Each structure stands twice: as C-alpha cells, then as structure tokens.
Amino acid sequence: MTYEAIEVRTEAGKVGIVTLNRPQALNALNDQLMDELGAALKAFDADPAIGCMIVTGSAKAFAAGADISAMAKFTFKDSYGSDFITRNWETIRTIRKPVIAAVSGFALGGGCELAMMCDFIIAADNAKFGQPEIKIGIIPGAGGTQRLPRAVGKSKAMDMALTARMMDATEAERSGLVSRVVALDKLMEESLAVALTIADMPRLAVLAAKESVNRAFESGLSDGVMFERRLFHSMFATHDQKEGMDAFLGKRKPAFKNE
Ligand code: CAA
C-alpha cells in the first residue's frame, strides 16, 4: 500500500515506525491519515519480524488535533450518523504488539488522544499536551475525557478540558502522562532504543504484559488480578519461559524463539 499522509519505515528489521506527515496542517488528523495509520499498524502487527512500533510526528507537532476544516460544517446527522471520529480511530486499540508514541511539539485534541491510545508516551522536552476542543465549541471525541483523567487524575484533566491550558513535558512526566522526557534532538534515538529493547523481549510475554496492563483500565481490581494471574500461569506453557529461567540460572544470555 502506498501512503500519502504518513511515512512508514522499519529499523533493524524489527521496529516499525510511522511518521505522521501532513506538515501543512501540523499533522491534523483527517480520515485519510487515520485510515493509513490503521493500515500501517495492522501490517506491522501481522509481520512476525516486527516486535514493537513507534508513532511519531514532526519537531513542531505530533498532531494538532482532528482536522478542523474537515468537520467545521458537520451537522449532528453527519457526525453521529457516520460514526465520525471513532470509526477509524479504534484500529489502534486492536494492535497487539506495543506501540510507543514519540511526541515532540503539539499533541493537542485528537493528537493528545492518539498519543494516549498508544501504550506509552516518550516526550521531547518541547512537547505540549492539551485538550483545547472547548475553545471551538466541542469536547474531546476520541477518549480524551476518559484516558486523560486515568493518566493524570481528575483535577488536572478537568483543568485542561475546561480551560484548554496546555501541559508541558515536565508537568506531563510529573503527572504520569508520559513515561520519560528526552532532549528533542534525541527523541528518535531514545525511542528507538526503547523499542529495540522491547522487540528483543520474548514476544508472547510482551503480548501478555500489554494485554494485562490494558486490562487494568477496563475492569475492576479483582477481575484484573485474576486476568493477570491466568496469563501469568499460561506463560509456563511457553518455550521462552523455560529458556529465560534456564539462562538466568546458568548465567548465560537467553536465546528466545518467541514461542
Ligand atoms: N485542523 C486543521 N488545521 C490545523 C489544525 C487542526 N486541528 N491545527 C493547525 N492547523 C493548520 C492551521 O490552520 C494552519 O494552516 P494555514 O497555514 O493554512 O493557515 C497551519 O496548520 C499552522 O497552524 P498555525 O498557523 O495555527 O500555527 P501556530 O504555531 O500559530 O499555532 C497551534 C499552533 C496552537 C497548534 C494552533 O494551530 C492550534 O490551536 N490548532 C488547533 C488545535 C485544536 O483546537 N485542536 C483540537 C481539534 S478538535 C479535535 O481534536 C476533536 C477530537 O477530540 C478528536
């Protein structure tokens, strides 16, 4: 498939990288871009050589939100009737391998929501996160009112959604929205190092860890703990558990087979 709104490449044959590429609109997320992003991530997910993915933007903008020009004239019927926004934004939730958001510049509205749909966020020191939809007469529409409070707590999420203020990278790390902050010129290098580390981990354990952490957001504590326990038990059916523990005890490097 050829892409126009994104660029797609691989690194070391095992990390899939998608770069959002609508610089003229600060990577505003339109249907074409979201369709292409979904297709690219699904292709990487299906490729056995790929162990981790990165979604990134430009130095100035990860993404400045859903494309306002595409929705300015929408009626309720256009929006609700066509399942606008959520239709092609849900694909990323179906991806089973880890997806890292490497964020520099603006991650606003749908851009912040897209970053939060990824498994974790590595931010450049110039990153700015926000849900400014209220300023244009709408509210977040791709999970912002749900994922932001889970990430930073109710008070900061309310503050951001109601006043449209942006959170800088330092505050985002302090608040738990991002996992690490790095210098802008090191963003891809550091994100790639993290992605390669994950890609070299035993694949079945990676899938299970992602699935189990995500379960924490979808269920109560008892259900989540039981889900984790069963996945934990199932790891003992894998080759890589035997190999990992044997290598540890034998003080040697493990040779994982992803099975
Ligand atoms: N949609 C469409 N175009 C956008 C855009 C968006 N979300 N954000 C920026 N652009 C365009 C601008 O219109 C401008 O285009 P032109 O050069 O043709 O005029 C170009 O990108 C550059 O933007 P600015 O000139 O505004 O750049 P700036 O540096 O002065 O400001 C900014 C940067 C603060 C990010 C500003 O562009 C901005 O506020 N953007 C909108 C942010 C926003 O409201 N996002 C929420 C969208 S709604 C949403 O996302 C719904 C949802 O929950 C899914």
Short mmCIF file of N, CA, C and O in Angstrom, two decimals, residues 4-97:
data_model
loop_
_atom_site.label_atom_id
_atom_site.label_comp_id
_atom_site.label_asym_id
_atom_site.label_seq_id
_atom_site.Cartn_x
_atom_site.Cartn_y
_atom_site.Cartn_z
N GLU A 4 0.21 8.51 1.74
CA GLU A 4 0.44 9.94 1.44
C GLU A 4 0.52 10.78 2.70
O GLU A 4 1.27 11.74 2.78
N ALA A 5 -0.30 10.44 3.69
CA ALA A 5 -0.38 11.27 4.90
C ALA A 5 0.55 10.78 6.01
O ALA A 5 0.62 11.40 7.07
N ILE A 6 1.19 9.64 5.76
CA ILE A 6 2.16 9.12 6.74
C ILE A 6 3.38 8.61 5.97
O ILE A 6 3.31 8.36 4.77
N GLU A 7 4.49 8.47 6.70
CA GLU A 7 5.67 7.78 6.15
C GLU A 7 5.91 6.56 7.01
O GLU A 7 5.76 6.62 8.24
N VAL A 8 6.30 5.48 6.36
CA VAL A 8 6.44 4.21 7.06
C VAL A 8 7.82 3.62 6.78
O VAL A 8 8.26 3.60 5.64
N ARG A 9 8.50 3.18 7.84
CA ARG A 9 9.80 2.52 7.63
C ARG A 9 10.04 1.53 8.77
O ARG A 9 9.30 1.54 9.77
N THR A 10 11.05 0.71 8.60
CA THR A 10 11.42 -0.19 9.69
C THR A 10 12.87 0.09 10.09
O THR A 10 13.64 0.63 9.31
N GLU A 11 13.20 -0.26 11.31
CA GLU A 11 14.58 -0.11 11.81
C GLU A 11 15.05 -1.47 12.31
O GLU A 11 14.33 -2.14 13.05
N ALA A 12 16.26 -1.84 11.91
CA ALA A 12 16.89 -3.09 12.32
C ALA A 12 16.00 -4.29 12.03
O ALA A 12 16.13 -5.34 12.66
N GLY A 13 15.07 -4.13 11.11
CA GLY A 13 14.18 -5.22 10.71
C GLY A 13 13.17 -5.60 11.76
O GLY A 13 12.38 -6.52 11.56
N LYS A 14 13.14 -4.89 12.92
CA LYS A 14 12.23 -5.35 13.97
C LYS A 14 11.41 -4.26 14.64
O LYS A 14 10.59 -4.55 15.50
N VAL A 15 11.63 -3.00 14.28
CA VAL A 15 10.80 -1.91 14.81
C VAL A 15 10.12 -1.22 13.63
O VAL A 15 10.78 -0.83 12.66
N GLY A 16 8.81 -1.09 13.70
CA GLY A 16 8.05 -0.40 12.66
C GLY A 16 7.81 1.04 13.08
O GLY A 16 7.37 1.30 14.21
N ILE A 17 8.12 1.99 12.19
CA ILE A 17 7.99 3.41 12.55
C ILE A 17 7.01 4.08 11.59
O ILE A 17 7.16 3.98 10.37
N VAL A 18 6.03 4.76 12.17
CA VAL A 18 5.08 5.54 11.37
C VAL A 18 5.27 7.01 11.73
O VAL A 18 5.18 7.38 12.90
N THR A 19 5.54 7.83 10.72
CA THR A 19 5.68 9.27 10.94
C THR A 19 4.49 9.98 10.31
O THR A 19 4.25 9.84 9.10
N LEU A 20 3.73 10.68 11.13
CA LEU A 20 2.58 11.43 10.62
C LEU A 20 3.12 12.55 9.74
O LEU A 20 4.08 13.24 10.11
N ASN A 21 2.51 12.74 8.58
CA ASN A 21 3.15 13.61 7.59
C ASN A 21 2.15 14.51 6.85
O ASN A 21 1.94 14.36 5.65
N ARG A 22 1.54 15.42 7.62
CA ARG A 22 0.74 16.49 6.99
C ARG A 22 1.26 17.82 7.53
O ARG A 22 0.56 18.52 8.28
N PRO A 23 2.52 18.16 7.22
CA PRO A 23 3.15 19.32 7.87
C PRO A 23 2.39 20.62 7.65
O PRO A 23 2.39 21.49 8.52
N GLN A 24 1.72 20.73 6.50
CA GLN A 24 0.99 21.97 6.20
C GLN A 24 -0.13 22.22 7.20
O GLN A 24 -0.57 23.34 7.37
N ALA A 25 -0.61 21.17 7.86
CA ALA A 25 -1.71 21.31 8.83
C ALA A 25 -1.30 20.81 10.22
O ALA A 25 -2.14 20.39 11.01
N LEU A 26 0.00 20.88 10.52
CA LEU A 26 0.52 20.41 11.81
C LEU A 26 0.03 19.00 12.14
O LEU A 26 -0.35 18.69 13.27
N ASN A 27 0.01 18.17 11.08
CA ASN A 27 -0.41 16.76 11.23
C ASN A 27 -1.84 16.61 11.73
O ASN A 27 -2.16 15.63 12.44
N ALA A 28 -2.70 17.56 11.40
CA ALA A 28 -4.13 17.42 11.76
C ALA A 28 -4.62 16.08 11.21
O ALA A 28 -4.28 15.67 10.10
N LEU A 29 -5.42 15.43 12.03
CA LEU A 29 -5.78 14.03 11.76
C LEU A 29 -7.09 13.98 10.96
O LEU A 29 -8.17 14.23 11.51
N ASN A 30 -6.97 13.68 9.68
CA ASN A 30 -8.18 13.53 8.86
C ASN A 30 -8.41 12.04 8.58
O ASN A 30 -7.63 11.18 9.00
N ASP A 31 -9.49 11.76 7.87
CA ASP A 31 -9.84 10.36 7.60
C ASP A 31 -8.72 9.62 6.87
O ASP A 31 -8.41 8.47 7.21
N GLN A 32 -8.13 10.29 5.88
CA GLN A 32 -7.08 9.62 5.12
C GLN A 32 -5.93 9.22 6.03
O GLN A 32 -5.45 8.08 6.00
N LEU A 33 -5.48 10.17 6.87
CA LEU A 33 -4.35 9.87 7.75
C LEU A 33 -4.71 8.74 8.72
O LEU A 33 -3.92 7.81 8.93
N MET A 34 -5.90 8.80 9.29
CA MET A 34 -6.26 7.76 10.27
C MET A 34 -6.43 6.40 9.61
O MET A 34 -6.08 5.37 10.19
N ASP A 35 -6.96 6.37 8.38
CA ASP A 35 -7.07 5.10 7.64
C ASP A 35 -5.68 4.54 7.36
O ASP A 35 -5.43 3.34 7.53
N GLU A 36 -4.78 5.43 6.92
CA GLU A 36 -3.42 4.97 6.58
C GLU A 36 -2.68 4.50 7.84
O GLU A 36 -1.99 3.49 7.83
N LEU A 37 -2.82 5.25 8.93
CA LEU A 37 -2.16 4.87 10.18
C LEU A 37 -2.65 3.49 10.63
O LEU A 37 -1.84 2.62 10.99
N GLY A 38 -3.95 3.29 10.58
CA GLY A 38 -4.52 1.99 10.97
C GLY A 38 -3.97 0.87 10.09
O GLY A 38 -3.57 -0.20 10.59
N ALA A 39 -3.91 1.11 8.79
CA ALA A 39 -3.43 0.07 7.86
C ALA A 39 -1.96 -0.25 8.13
O ALA A 39 -1.55 -1.42 8.14
N ALA A 40 -1.15 0.80 8.37
CA ALA A 40 0.29 0.59 8.60
C ALA A 40 0.52 -0.19 9.90
O ALA A 40 1.34 -1.12 9.95
N LEU A 41 -0.20 0.19 10.94
CA LEU A 41 -0.01 -0.51 12.22
C LEU A 41 -0.47 -1.96 12.12
O LEU A 41 0.17 -2.86 12.67
N LYS A 42 -1.57 -2.19 11.41
CA LYS A 42 -2.05 -3.57 11.25
C LYS A 42 -1.04 -4.41 10.47
O LYS A 42 -0.81 -5.58 10.79
N ALA A 43 -0.42 -3.80 9.46
CA ALA A 43 0.58 -4.54 8.66
C ALA A 43 1.78 -4.90 9.54
O ALA A 43 2.29 -6.03 9.49
N PHE A 44 2.24 -3.95 10.36
CA PHE A 44 3.35 -4.25 11.27
C PHE A 44 2.95 -5.33 12.28
O PHE A 44 3.74 -6.20 12.64
N ASP A 45 1.71 -5.24 12.77
CA ASP A 45 1.25 -6.21 13.77
C ASP A 45 1.26 -7.63 13.19
O ASP A 45 1.53 -8.59 13.90
N ALA A 46 0.96 -7.71 11.89
CA ALA A 46 0.89 -9.03 11.24
C ALA A 46 2.25 -9.55 10.80
O ALA A 46 2.39 -10.71 10.42
N ASP A 47 3.29 -8.71 10.88
CA ASP A 47 4.62 -9.09 10.40
C ASP A 47 5.41 -9.72 11.55
O ASP A 47 5.77 -9.04 12.52
N PRO A 48 5.71 -11.01 11.48
CA PRO A 48 6.38 -11.67 12.60
C PRO A 48 7.74 -11.09 12.95
O PRO A 48 8.22 -11.23 14.08
N ALA A 49 8.39 -10.40 12.00
CA ALA A 49 9.71 -9.83 12.28
C ALA A 49 9.62 -8.60 13.18
O ALA A 49 10.58 -8.26 13.87
N ILE A 50 8.48 -7.94 13.19
CA ILE A 50 8.34 -6.69 13.93
C ILE A 50 7.92 -6.98 15.38
O ILE A 50 6.96 -7.71 15.63
N GLY A 51 8.66 -6.38 16.33
CA GLY A 51 8.36 -6.62 17.74
C GLY A 51 7.83 -5.42 18.47
O GLY A 51 7.36 -5.53 19.62
N CYS A 52 7.91 -4.23 17.86
CA CYS A 52 7.44 -3.02 18.54
C CYS A 52 7.26 -1.94 17.47
O CYS A 52 7.89 -2.00 16.41
N MET A 53 6.39 -0.98 17.75
CA MET A 53 6.13 0.10 16.79
C MET A 53 6.28 1.46 17.46
O MET A 53 6.09 1.57 18.67
N ILE A 54 6.58 2.45 16.64
CA ILE A 54 6.66 3.84 17.12
C ILE A 54 5.78 4.68 16.22
O ILE A 54 5.84 4.56 15.00
N VAL A 55 4.97 5.54 16.83
CA VAL A 55 4.22 6.55 16.07
C VAL A 55 4.80 7.91 16.46
O VAL A 55 4.92 8.20 17.66
N THR A 56 5.18 8.70 15.47
CA THR A 56 5.77 10.00 15.77
C THR A 56 5.28 11.05 14.79
O THR A 56 4.55 10.73 13.84
N GLY A 57 5.65 12.31 15.04
CA GLY A 57 5.24 13.39 14.16
C GLY A 57 6.45 14.21 13.75
O GLY A 57 7.51 13.66 13.47
N SER A 58 6.31 15.54 13.77
CA SER A 58 7.44 16.40 13.43
C SER A 58 7.92 17.08 14.71
O SER A 58 7.30 16.95 15.77
N ALA A 59 9.02 17.84 14.60
CA ALA A 59 9.51 18.55 15.78
C ALA A 59 8.47 19.55 16.27
O ALA A 59 8.29 19.74 17.47
N LYS A 60 7.72 20.16 15.34
CA LYS A 60 6.75 21.18 15.76
C LYS A 60 5.43 20.57 16.25
O LYS A 60 4.78 21.12 17.14
N ALA A 61 5.02 19.46 15.65
CA ALA A 61 3.72 18.89 16.04
C ALA A 61 3.69 17.39 15.90
O ALA A 61 3.95 16.86 14.81
N PHE A 62 3.36 16.72 17.00
CA PHE A 62 2.96 15.31 16.90
C PHE A 62 1.67 15.30 16.09
O PHE A 62 1.60 14.73 15.02
N ALA A 63 0.67 16.00 16.58
CA ALA A 63 -0.57 16.25 15.82
C ALA A 63 -1.36 17.31 16.57
O ALA A 63 -1.53 17.23 17.78
N ALA A 64 -1.87 18.30 15.80
CA ALA A 64 -2.60 19.42 16.43
C ALA A 64 -4.09 19.14 16.52
O ALA A 64 -4.88 20.05 16.69
N GLY A 65 -4.47 17.87 16.42
CA GLY A 65 -5.86 17.51 16.65
C GLY A 65 -6.55 16.99 15.42
O GLY A 65 -5.94 16.85 14.36
N ALA A 66 -7.83 16.67 15.58
CA ALA A 66 -8.63 16.29 14.42
C ALA A 66 -8.66 17.47 13.47
O ALA A 66 -8.49 18.63 13.90
N ASP A 67 -8.86 17.18 12.19
CA ASP A 67 -8.81 18.24 11.18
C ASP A 67 -10.05 19.12 11.27
O ASP A 67 -11.16 18.68 10.94
N ILE A 68 -9.84 20.35 11.73
CA ILE A 68 -10.98 21.25 11.96
C ILE A 68 -11.66 21.60 10.64
O ILE A 68 -12.89 21.70 10.57
N SER A 69 -10.87 21.73 9.57
CA SER A 69 -11.50 22.11 8.29
C SER A 69 -12.42 20.99 7.79
O SER A 69 -13.41 21.26 7.11
N ALA A 70 -12.12 19.75 8.15
CA ALA A 70 -12.96 18.63 7.69
C ALA A 70 -14.27 18.56 8.45
O ALA A 70 -15.25 17.99 7.97
N MET A 71 -14.32 19.14 9.66
CA MET A 71 -15.54 18.96 10.47
C MET A 71 -16.30 20.26 10.72
O MET A 71 -17.37 20.24 11.33
N ALA A 72 -15.75 21.38 10.21
CA ALA A 72 -16.35 22.69 10.53
C ALA A 72 -17.83 22.77 10.13
O ALA A 72 -18.64 23.38 10.83
N LYS A 73 -18.20 22.14 9.02
CA LYS A 73 -19.57 22.26 8.51
C LYS A 73 -20.45 21.07 8.91
O LYS A 73 -21.59 20.97 8.46
N PHE A 74 -19.91 20.18 9.71
CA PHE A 74 -20.66 18.97 10.06
C PHE A 74 -21.92 19.29 10.84
O PHE A 74 -21.93 20.16 11.72
N THR A 75 -22.99 18.56 10.55
CA THR A 75 -24.21 18.62 11.36
C THR A 75 -24.17 17.43 12.31
O THR A 75 -23.30 16.54 12.19
N PHE A 76 -25.12 17.40 13.24
CA PHE A 76 -25.23 16.24 14.14
C PHE A 76 -25.42 14.97 13.31
O PHE A 76 -24.82 13.93 13.58
N LYS A 77 -26.25 15.07 12.27
CA LYS A 77 -26.51 13.89 11.43
C LYS A 77 -25.22 13.42 10.75
O LYS A 77 -24.90 12.22 10.75
N ASP A 78 -24.43 14.37 10.20
CA ASP A 78 -23.17 13.98 9.56
C ASP A 78 -22.26 13.26 10.56
O ASP A 78 -21.61 12.27 10.24
N SER A 79 -22.22 13.80 11.78
CA SER A 79 -21.28 13.32 12.77
C SER A 79 -21.74 11.98 13.38
O SER A 79 -21.07 10.95 13.24
N TYR A 80 -22.90 12.00 14.01
CA TYR A 80 -23.42 10.79 14.68
C TYR A 80 -23.77 9.72 13.65
O TYR A 80 -23.47 8.55 13.84
N GLY A 81 -24.40 10.16 12.56
CA GLY A 81 -24.84 9.20 11.54
C GLY A 81 -23.70 8.47 10.87
O GLY A 81 -23.86 7.32 10.44
N SER A 82 -22.52 9.09 10.78
CA SER A 82 -21.40 8.43 10.09
C SER A 82 -20.40 7.85 11.08
O SER A 82 -19.35 7.37 10.67
N ASP A 83 -20.71 7.92 12.37
CA ASP A 83 -19.78 7.46 13.40
C ASP A 83 -18.45 8.19 13.24
O ASP A 83 -17.37 7.60 13.37
N PHE A 84 -18.53 9.48 12.95
CA PHE A 84 -17.36 10.32 12.73
C PHE A 84 -16.39 10.23 13.90
O PHE A 84 -16.81 10.19 15.05
N ILE A 85 -15.12 10.25 13.62
CA ILE A 85 -14.00 10.13 14.55
C ILE A 85 -13.79 8.69 14.99
O ILE A 85 -12.76 8.12 14.65
N THR A 86 -14.72 8.13 15.73
CA THR A 86 -14.41 6.84 16.35
C THR A 86 -14.22 5.73 15.33
O THR A 86 -13.48 4.79 15.56
N ARG A 87 -14.89 5.86 14.16
CA ARG A 87 -14.84 4.77 13.17
C ARG A 87 -13.41 4.28 12.93
O ARG A 87 -13.08 3.15 13.25
N ASN A 88 -12.56 5.16 12.41
CA ASN A 88 -11.22 4.67 12.06
C ASN A 88 -10.17 5.00 13.12
O ASN A 88 -8.98 4.84 12.88
N TRP A 89 -10.60 5.45 14.29
CA TRP A 89 -9.64 5.70 15.38
C TRP A 89 -9.50 4.49 16.28
O TRP A 89 -8.60 4.43 17.10
N GLU A 90 -10.40 3.54 16.13
CA GLU A 90 -10.39 2.40 17.05
C GLU A 90 -9.36 1.34 16.64
O GLU A 90 -9.02 0.49 17.44
N THR A 91 -8.87 1.42 15.39
CA THR A 91 -7.96 0.39 14.89
C THR A 91 -6.77 0.21 15.83
O THR A 91 -6.36 -0.91 16.13
N ILE A 92 -6.23 1.33 16.31
CA ILE A 92 -5.03 1.26 17.14
C ILE A 92 -5.26 0.43 18.41
O ILE A 92 -4.35 -0.22 18.91
N ARG A 93 -6.51 0.40 18.86
CA ARG A 93 -6.81 -0.40 20.06
C ARG A 93 -6.75 -1.89 19.79
O ARG A 93 -6.71 -2.70 20.71
N THR A 94 -6.79 -2.27 18.50
CA THR A 94 -6.78 -3.70 18.17
C THR A 94 -5.36 -4.22 17.96
O THR A 94 -5.16 -5.41 17.75
N ILE A 95 -4.37 -3.32 18.00
CA ILE A 95 -2.98 -3.72 17.75
C ILE A 95 -2.44 -4.45 18.98
O ILE A 95 -2.54 -3.94 20.10
N ARG A 96 -1.87 -5.62 18.80
CA ARG A 96 -1.47 -6.44 19.95
C ARG A 96 -0.03 -6.20 20.38
O ARG A 96 0.31 -6.37 21.55
N LYS A 97 0.82 -5.82 19.44
CA LYS A 97 2.21 -5.52 19.82
C LYS A 97 2.30 -4.10 20.37
O LYS A 97 1.46 -3.25 20.03
#
